[in-house]
Amino acid sequence: AQSVAQPEDQVNVAEGNPLTVKCTYSVSGNPYLFWYVQYPNRGLQFLLKYITGDNLVKGSYGFEAEFNKSQTSFHLKKPSALVSDSALYFCAVRGGIRNAGNMLTFGGGTRLMVKP
Amino acid sequence: GAVVSQHPSWVICKSGTSVKIECRSLDFQATTMFWYRQFPKQSLMLMATSNEGSKATYEQGVEKDKFLINHASLTLSTLTVTSAHPEDSSFYICSARAPQGIHQPQHFGDGTRLSIL
């Protein structure tokens, strides 16, 4: 079975400082990893994905994530946080085995609070 | 591109009412759509996978007769919560995967907040 862990319920960052939202995963086969952001009373917006290739993936709104196979991690990062980045962030994984099909497994979510 | 529209965004109704939620892919065809449920301050829980032209695949613990899913066309899936009760109150979100390949991200609707009185 595949699983995702986001160890921090909330991350607090001052505006202009770098931010990191942590994610670790467990999956059989090669992982396909995704980050989504959710604003209040809205659905999820896709930020970035890792399928194969470079371990550092760049996505929307200046976010990037680093795939680390040995640590089974896919932490989300941004060099300089904005107040408007405050939202709920979800990490998700899809297993690489054929029978995993299309199912995404989500982490519990991390609330990012960026203070002015 | 890859816009998913979900309607209605908010529903308040009496216990015993059946509620239909629509999920549309506006600019692409989606053979597969997904229905999730999200409780306050919690993650998304996959309820079912909706397959165009065939029966939906439900996750363990999800009642098929309670949550009816119909995916009659390549751009529309509906979720009907039958005889809704207060415990069915939740935020329901649909998603669809663009057809270019299984590695493409899912695109989500804005969700439907269902409140049963």
Short mmCIF file of N, CA and C in Angstrom, two decimals, chain B residues 5-111:
data_model
loop_
_atom_site.label_atom_id
_atom_site.label_comp_id
_atom_site.label_asym_id
_atom_site.label_seq_id
_atom_site.Cartn_x
_atom_site.Cartn_y
_atom_site.Cartn_z
N SER B 5 -15.05 22.06 -13.53
CA SER B 5 -16.09 22.85 -12.90
C SER B 5 -16.97 21.97 -12.05
N GLN B 6 -17.28 22.39 -10.85
CA GLN B 6 -18.10 21.62 -9.93
C GLN B 6 -19.28 22.48 -9.49
N HIS B 7 -20.45 21.87 -9.48
CA HIS B 7 -21.66 22.63 -9.16
C HIS B 7 -22.64 21.76 -8.40
N PRO B 8 -23.31 22.24 -7.37
CA PRO B 8 -23.20 23.60 -6.82
C PRO B 8 -21.99 23.73 -5.89
N SER B 9 -21.69 24.93 -5.49
CA SER B 9 -20.57 25.13 -4.59
C SER B 9 -20.99 24.98 -3.14
N TRP B 10 -22.27 25.21 -2.87
CA TRP B 10 -22.74 25.12 -1.48
C TRP B 10 -24.18 24.67 -1.49
N VAL B 11 -24.50 23.68 -0.66
CA VAL B 11 -25.86 23.18 -0.56
C VAL B 11 -26.23 23.04 0.90
N ILE B 12 -27.38 23.60 1.25
CA ILE B 12 -27.94 23.40 2.59
C ILE B 12 -29.32 22.80 2.40
N CYS B 13 -29.57 21.65 3.01
CA CYS B 13 -30.89 21.03 2.82
C CYS B 13 -31.27 20.21 4.04
N LYS B 14 -32.53 19.81 4.02
CA LYS B 14 -33.07 19.06 5.15
C LYS B 14 -32.65 17.60 5.09
N SER B 15 -32.62 16.98 6.24
CA SER B 15 -32.32 15.57 6.32
C SER B 15 -33.34 14.77 5.51
N GLY B 16 -32.86 13.79 4.77
CA GLY B 16 -33.73 12.96 3.95
C GLY B 16 -33.75 13.37 2.49
N THR B 17 -33.21 14.53 2.19
CA THR B 17 -33.16 15.02 0.81
C THR B 17 -32.03 14.34 0.06
N SER B 18 -32.23 14.12 -1.23
CA SER B 18 -31.14 13.63 -2.09
C SER B 18 -30.51 14.82 -2.81
N VAL B 19 -29.22 14.83 -2.88
CA VAL B 19 -28.49 15.97 -3.44
C VAL B 19 -27.59 15.48 -4.57
N LYS B 20 -27.65 16.16 -5.71
CA LYS B 20 -26.81 15.80 -6.84
C LYS B 20 -25.72 16.85 -7.03
N ILE B 21 -24.50 16.39 -7.18
CA ILE B 21 -23.36 17.26 -7.42
C ILE B 21 -22.79 16.93 -8.80
N GLU B 22 -22.54 17.96 -9.59
CA GLU B 22 -22.02 17.75 -10.94
C GLU B 22 -20.55 18.13 -11.03
N CYS B 23 -19.82 17.36 -11.81
CA CYS B 23 -18.42 17.63 -12.06
C CYS B 23 -18.19 17.59 -13.57
N ARG B 24 -17.74 18.70 -14.12
CA ARG B 24 -17.55 18.80 -15.57
C ARG B 24 -16.11 19.16 -15.91
N SER B 25 -15.58 18.47 -16.89
CA SER B 25 -14.30 18.88 -17.46
C SER B 25 -14.63 19.80 -18.63
N LEU B 26 -14.19 21.05 -18.54
CA LEU B 26 -14.67 22.07 -19.48
C LEU B 26 -13.92 22.07 -20.81
N ASP B 27 -12.65 21.75 -20.80
CA ASP B 27 -11.88 21.89 -22.04
C ASP B 27 -11.09 20.64 -22.37
N PHE B 28 -11.50 19.52 -21.78
CA PHE B 28 -10.86 18.26 -22.14
C PHE B 28 -11.82 17.13 -21.82
N GLN B 29 -11.55 15.99 -22.42
CA GLN B 29 -12.38 14.82 -22.15
C GLN B 29 -11.72 13.97 -21.07
N ALA B 30 -12.53 13.52 -20.16
CA ALA B 30 -12.01 12.76 -19.02
C ALA B 30 -12.71 11.42 -18.95
N THR B 31 -11.99 10.37 -19.27
CA THR B 31 -12.59 9.04 -19.15
C THR B 31 -12.69 8.62 -17.69
N THR B 32 -11.87 9.25 -16.88
CA THR B 32 -11.85 8.92 -15.46
C THR B 32 -11.95 10.17 -14.61
N MET B 33 -12.86 10.16 -13.69
CA MET B 33 -12.99 11.24 -12.71
C MET B 33 -12.98 10.63 -11.32
N PHE B 34 -12.65 11.43 -10.34
CA PHE B 34 -12.52 10.95 -8.98
C PHE B 34 -13.38 11.80 -8.05
N TRP B 35 -13.95 11.15 -7.06
CA TRP B 35 -14.72 11.86 -6.05
C TRP B 35 -14.06 11.69 -4.69
N TYR B 36 -13.84 12.83 -4.02
CA TYR B 36 -13.20 12.84 -2.72
C TYR B 36 -14.13 13.48 -1.70
N ARG B 37 -13.86 13.13 -0.45
CA ARG B 37 -14.56 13.76 0.66
C ARG B 37 -13.50 14.32 1.60
N GLN B 38 -13.75 15.51 2.10
CA GLN B 38 -12.79 16.14 2.99
C GLN B 38 -13.50 16.67 4.22
N PHE B 39 -13.08 16.18 5.38
CA PHE B 39 -13.61 16.69 6.63
C PHE B 39 -12.76 17.87 7.08
N PRO B 40 -13.33 18.72 7.94
CA PRO B 40 -12.59 19.93 8.36
C PRO B 40 -11.21 19.60 8.89
N LYS B 41 -10.25 20.34 8.39
CA LYS B 41 -8.85 20.22 8.82
C LYS B 41 -8.28 18.83 8.59
N GLN B 42 -8.83 18.11 7.63
CA GLN B 42 -8.31 16.79 7.31
C GLN B 42 -7.99 16.70 5.82
N SER B 43 -7.35 15.61 5.49
CA SER B 43 -6.95 15.40 4.11
C SER B 43 -8.12 14.91 3.27
N LEU B 44 -7.85 14.70 2.01
CA LEU B 44 -8.88 14.20 1.10
C LEU B 44 -8.95 12.69 1.20
N MET B 45 -10.16 12.17 1.23
CA MET B 45 -10.37 10.74 1.23
C MET B 45 -11.05 10.35 -0.08
N LEU B 46 -10.40 9.49 -0.83
CA LEU B 46 -10.98 9.04 -2.09
C LEU B 46 -12.21 8.20 -1.81
N MET B 47 -13.32 8.58 -2.42
CA MET B 47 -14.56 7.82 -2.25
C MET B 47 -14.72 6.81 -3.37
N ALA B 48 -14.51 7.28 -4.59
CA ALA B 48 -14.76 6.41 -5.73
C ALA B 48 -14.08 6.96 -6.97
N THR B 49 -13.85 6.04 -7.89
CA THR B 49 -13.33 6.39 -9.20
C THR B 49 -14.46 6.20 -10.20
N SER B 50 -14.73 7.26 -10.94
CA SER B 50 -15.84 7.26 -11.88
C SER B 50 -15.31 7.00 -13.28
N ASN B 51 -15.83 5.98 -13.93
CA ASN B 51 -15.37 5.58 -15.25
C ASN B 51 -16.47 5.80 -16.28
N GLU B 52 -16.16 6.53 -17.32
CA GLU B 52 -17.14 6.82 -18.35
C GLU B 52 -17.67 5.55 -18.99
N GLY B 53 -18.97 5.41 -18.98
CA GLY B 53 -19.61 4.29 -19.63
C GLY B 53 -19.61 2.99 -18.85
N SER B 54 -19.12 3.01 -17.64
CA SER B 54 -19.13 1.79 -16.83
C SER B 54 -19.37 2.15 -15.37
N LYS B 55 -19.45 1.12 -14.56
CA LYS B 55 -19.74 1.35 -13.15
C LYS B 55 -18.54 1.98 -12.43
N ALA B 56 -18.87 2.77 -11.43
CA ALA B 56 -17.82 3.38 -10.63
C ALA B 56 -17.17 2.34 -9.73
N THR B 57 -15.93 2.61 -9.39
CA THR B 57 -15.20 1.76 -8.44
C THR B 57 -15.15 2.46 -7.10
N TYR B 58 -15.75 1.84 -6.10
CA TYR B 58 -15.85 2.47 -4.79
C TYR B 58 -14.74 1.99 -3.87
N GLU B 59 -14.28 2.89 -3.03
CA GLU B 59 -13.28 2.52 -2.03
C GLU B 59 -13.97 1.78 -0.89
N GLN B 60 -13.17 1.03 -0.17
CA GLN B 60 -13.70 0.24 0.93
C GLN B 60 -14.37 1.16 1.96
N GLY B 61 -15.54 0.75 2.38
CA GLY B 61 -16.25 1.52 3.39
C GLY B 61 -17.20 2.56 2.84
N VAL B 62 -17.17 2.79 1.54
CA VAL B 62 -18.07 3.76 0.93
C VAL B 62 -19.30 3.03 0.41
N GLU B 63 -20.47 3.48 0.83
CA GLU B 63 -21.71 2.80 0.46
C GLU B 63 -22.13 3.15 -0.96
N LYS B 64 -22.22 2.16 -1.82
CA LYS B 64 -22.57 2.39 -3.21
C LYS B 64 -23.99 2.93 -3.35
N ASP B 65 -24.88 2.44 -2.52
CA ASP B 65 -26.28 2.85 -2.64
C ASP B 65 -26.51 4.23 -2.03
N LYS B 66 -25.58 4.65 -1.23
CA LYS B 66 -25.70 5.96 -0.59
C LYS B 66 -25.13 7.05 -1.51
N PHE B 67 -24.05 6.74 -2.12
CA PHE B 67 -23.35 7.69 -2.99
C PHE B 67 -23.37 7.15 -4.42
N LEU B 68 -24.37 7.59 -5.17
CA LEU B 68 -24.56 7.11 -6.53
C LEU B 68 -23.73 7.94 -7.50
N ILE B 69 -22.97 7.26 -8.32
CA ILE B 69 -22.12 7.96 -9.27
C ILE B 69 -22.51 7.56 -10.68
N ASN B 70 -22.64 8.58 -11.52
CA ASN B 70 -22.95 8.36 -12.93
C ASN B 70 -21.97 9.14 -13.78
N HIS B 71 -21.40 8.48 -14.76
CA HIS B 71 -20.41 9.13 -15.64
C HIS B 71 -20.85 8.84 -17.07
N ALA B 72 -21.91 9.55 -17.46
CA ALA B 72 -22.58 9.23 -18.72
C ALA B 72 -21.87 9.78 -19.94
N SER B 73 -21.02 10.77 -19.76
CA SER B 73 -20.32 11.34 -20.91
C SER B 73 -18.87 11.59 -20.55
N LEU B 74 -18.08 11.94 -21.52
CA LEU B 74 -16.65 12.16 -21.30
C LEU B 74 -16.35 13.47 -20.59
N THR B 75 -17.38 14.28 -20.35
CA THR B 75 -17.14 15.56 -19.69
C THR B 75 -17.97 15.75 -18.43
N LEU B 76 -18.74 14.75 -18.04
CA LEU B 76 -19.63 14.94 -16.89
C LEU B 76 -19.71 13.69 -16.03
N SER B 77 -19.48 13.89 -14.74
CA SER B 77 -19.74 12.86 -13.75
C SER B 77 -20.61 13.48 -12.67
N THR B 78 -21.54 12.71 -12.15
CA THR B 78 -22.39 13.23 -11.08
C THR B 78 -22.32 12.31 -9.86
N LEU B 79 -22.38 12.94 -8.72
CA LEU B 79 -22.44 12.23 -7.44
C LEU B 79 -23.76 12.60 -6.78
N THR B 80 -24.57 11.61 -6.49
CA THR B 80 -25.84 11.86 -5.80
C THR B 80 -25.77 11.27 -4.41
N VAL B 81 -25.92 12.12 -3.43
CA VAL B 81 -25.98 11.67 -2.04
C VAL B 81 -27.45 11.41 -1.74
N THR B 82 -27.81 10.16 -1.60
CA THR B 82 -29.22 9.81 -1.46
C THR B 82 -29.63 9.86 0.01
N SER B 83 -30.84 10.37 0.24
CA SER B 83 -31.38 10.46 1.59
C SER B 83 -30.31 10.94 2.58
N ALA B 84 -29.84 12.14 2.32
CA ALA B 84 -28.72 12.67 3.10
C ALA B 84 -29.10 12.91 4.56
N HIS B 85 -28.14 12.65 5.43
CA HIS B 85 -28.32 12.88 6.85
C HIS B 85 -27.19 13.78 7.36
N PRO B 86 -27.33 14.33 8.54
CA PRO B 86 -26.30 15.27 9.04
C PRO B 86 -24.88 14.72 8.98
N GLU B 87 -24.71 13.42 9.16
CA GLU B 87 -23.35 12.86 9.12
C GLU B 87 -22.75 12.87 7.72
N ASP B 88 -23.58 13.13 6.72
CA ASP B 88 -23.08 13.25 5.35
C ASP B 88 -22.56 14.65 5.06
N SER B 89 -22.77 15.55 5.99
CA SER B 89 -22.27 16.92 5.80
C SER B 89 -20.75 16.88 5.67
N SER B 90 -20.26 17.51 4.63
CA SER B 90 -18.83 17.44 4.36
C SER B 90 -18.51 18.33 3.16
N PHE B 91 -17.26 18.36 2.80
CA PHE B 91 -16.81 19.06 1.59
C PHE B 91 -16.47 17.98 0.57
N TYR B 92 -17.16 17.99 -0.56
CA TYR B 92 -16.96 16.98 -1.59
C TYR B 92 -16.23 17.62 -2.76
N ILE B 93 -15.18 16.96 -3.20
CA ILE B 93 -14.36 17.49 -4.29
C ILE B 93 -14.21 16.46 -5.38
N CYS B 94 -14.36 16.89 -6.63
CA CYS B 94 -14.13 15.99 -7.74
C CYS B 94 -12.84 16.38 -8.45
N SER B 95 -12.30 15.44 -9.18
CA SER B 95 -11.13 15.73 -9.99
C SER B 95 -11.18 14.90 -11.26
N ALA B 96 -10.43 15.33 -12.24
CA ALA B 96 -10.33 14.60 -13.49
C ALA B 96 -8.89 14.64 -13.96
N ARG B 97 -8.50 13.59 -14.62
CA ARG B 97 -7.14 13.54 -15.14
C ARG B 97 -7.18 13.81 -16.63
N ALA B 98 -6.33 14.74 -17.06
CA ALA B 98 -6.25 15.04 -18.48
C ALA B 98 -5.81 13.78 -19.22
N PRO B 99 -6.25 13.61 -20.44
CA PRO B 99 -6.07 12.33 -21.13
C PRO B 99 -4.69 12.07 -21.69
N GLN B 100 -3.75 13.00 -21.51
CA GLN B 100 -2.47 12.83 -22.17
C GLN B 100 -1.62 11.71 -21.61
N GLY B 101 -1.99 11.19 -20.46
CA GLY B 101 -1.18 10.10 -19.90
C GLY B 101 -1.39 10.00 -18.41
N ILE B 102 -1.07 8.82 -17.87
CA ILE B 102 -1.35 8.61 -16.45
C ILE B 102 -0.44 9.45 -15.57
N HIS B 103 0.62 10.03 -16.14
CA HIS B 103 1.51 10.84 -15.32
C HIS B 103 1.03 12.28 -15.20
N GLN B 104 -0.03 12.60 -15.88
CA GLN B 104 -0.55 13.95 -15.78
C GLN B 104 -1.24 14.15 -14.43
N PRO B 105 -1.17 15.37 -13.89
CA PRO B 105 -1.81 15.61 -12.60
C PRO B 105 -3.33 15.59 -12.72
N GLN B 106 -3.96 15.33 -11.63
CA GLN B 106 -5.41 15.48 -11.59
C GLN B 106 -5.74 16.96 -11.43
N HIS B 107 -6.83 17.36 -12.06
CA HIS B 107 -7.30 18.74 -11.96
C HIS B 107 -8.59 18.73 -11.16
N PHE B 108 -8.66 19.61 -10.18
CA PHE B 108 -9.74 19.56 -9.22
C PHE B 108 -10.78 20.64 -9.44
N GLY B 109 -12.02 20.27 -9.12
CA GLY B 109 -13.07 21.27 -9.03
C GLY B 109 -12.91 22.06 -7.75
N ASP B 110 -13.73 23.08 -7.58
CA ASP B 110 -13.64 23.94 -6.41
C ASP B 110 -14.37 23.37 -5.20
N GLY B 111 -14.99 22.21 -5.35
CA GLY B 111 -15.61 21.56 -4.22
C GLY B 111 -17.05 22.00 -4.00
#
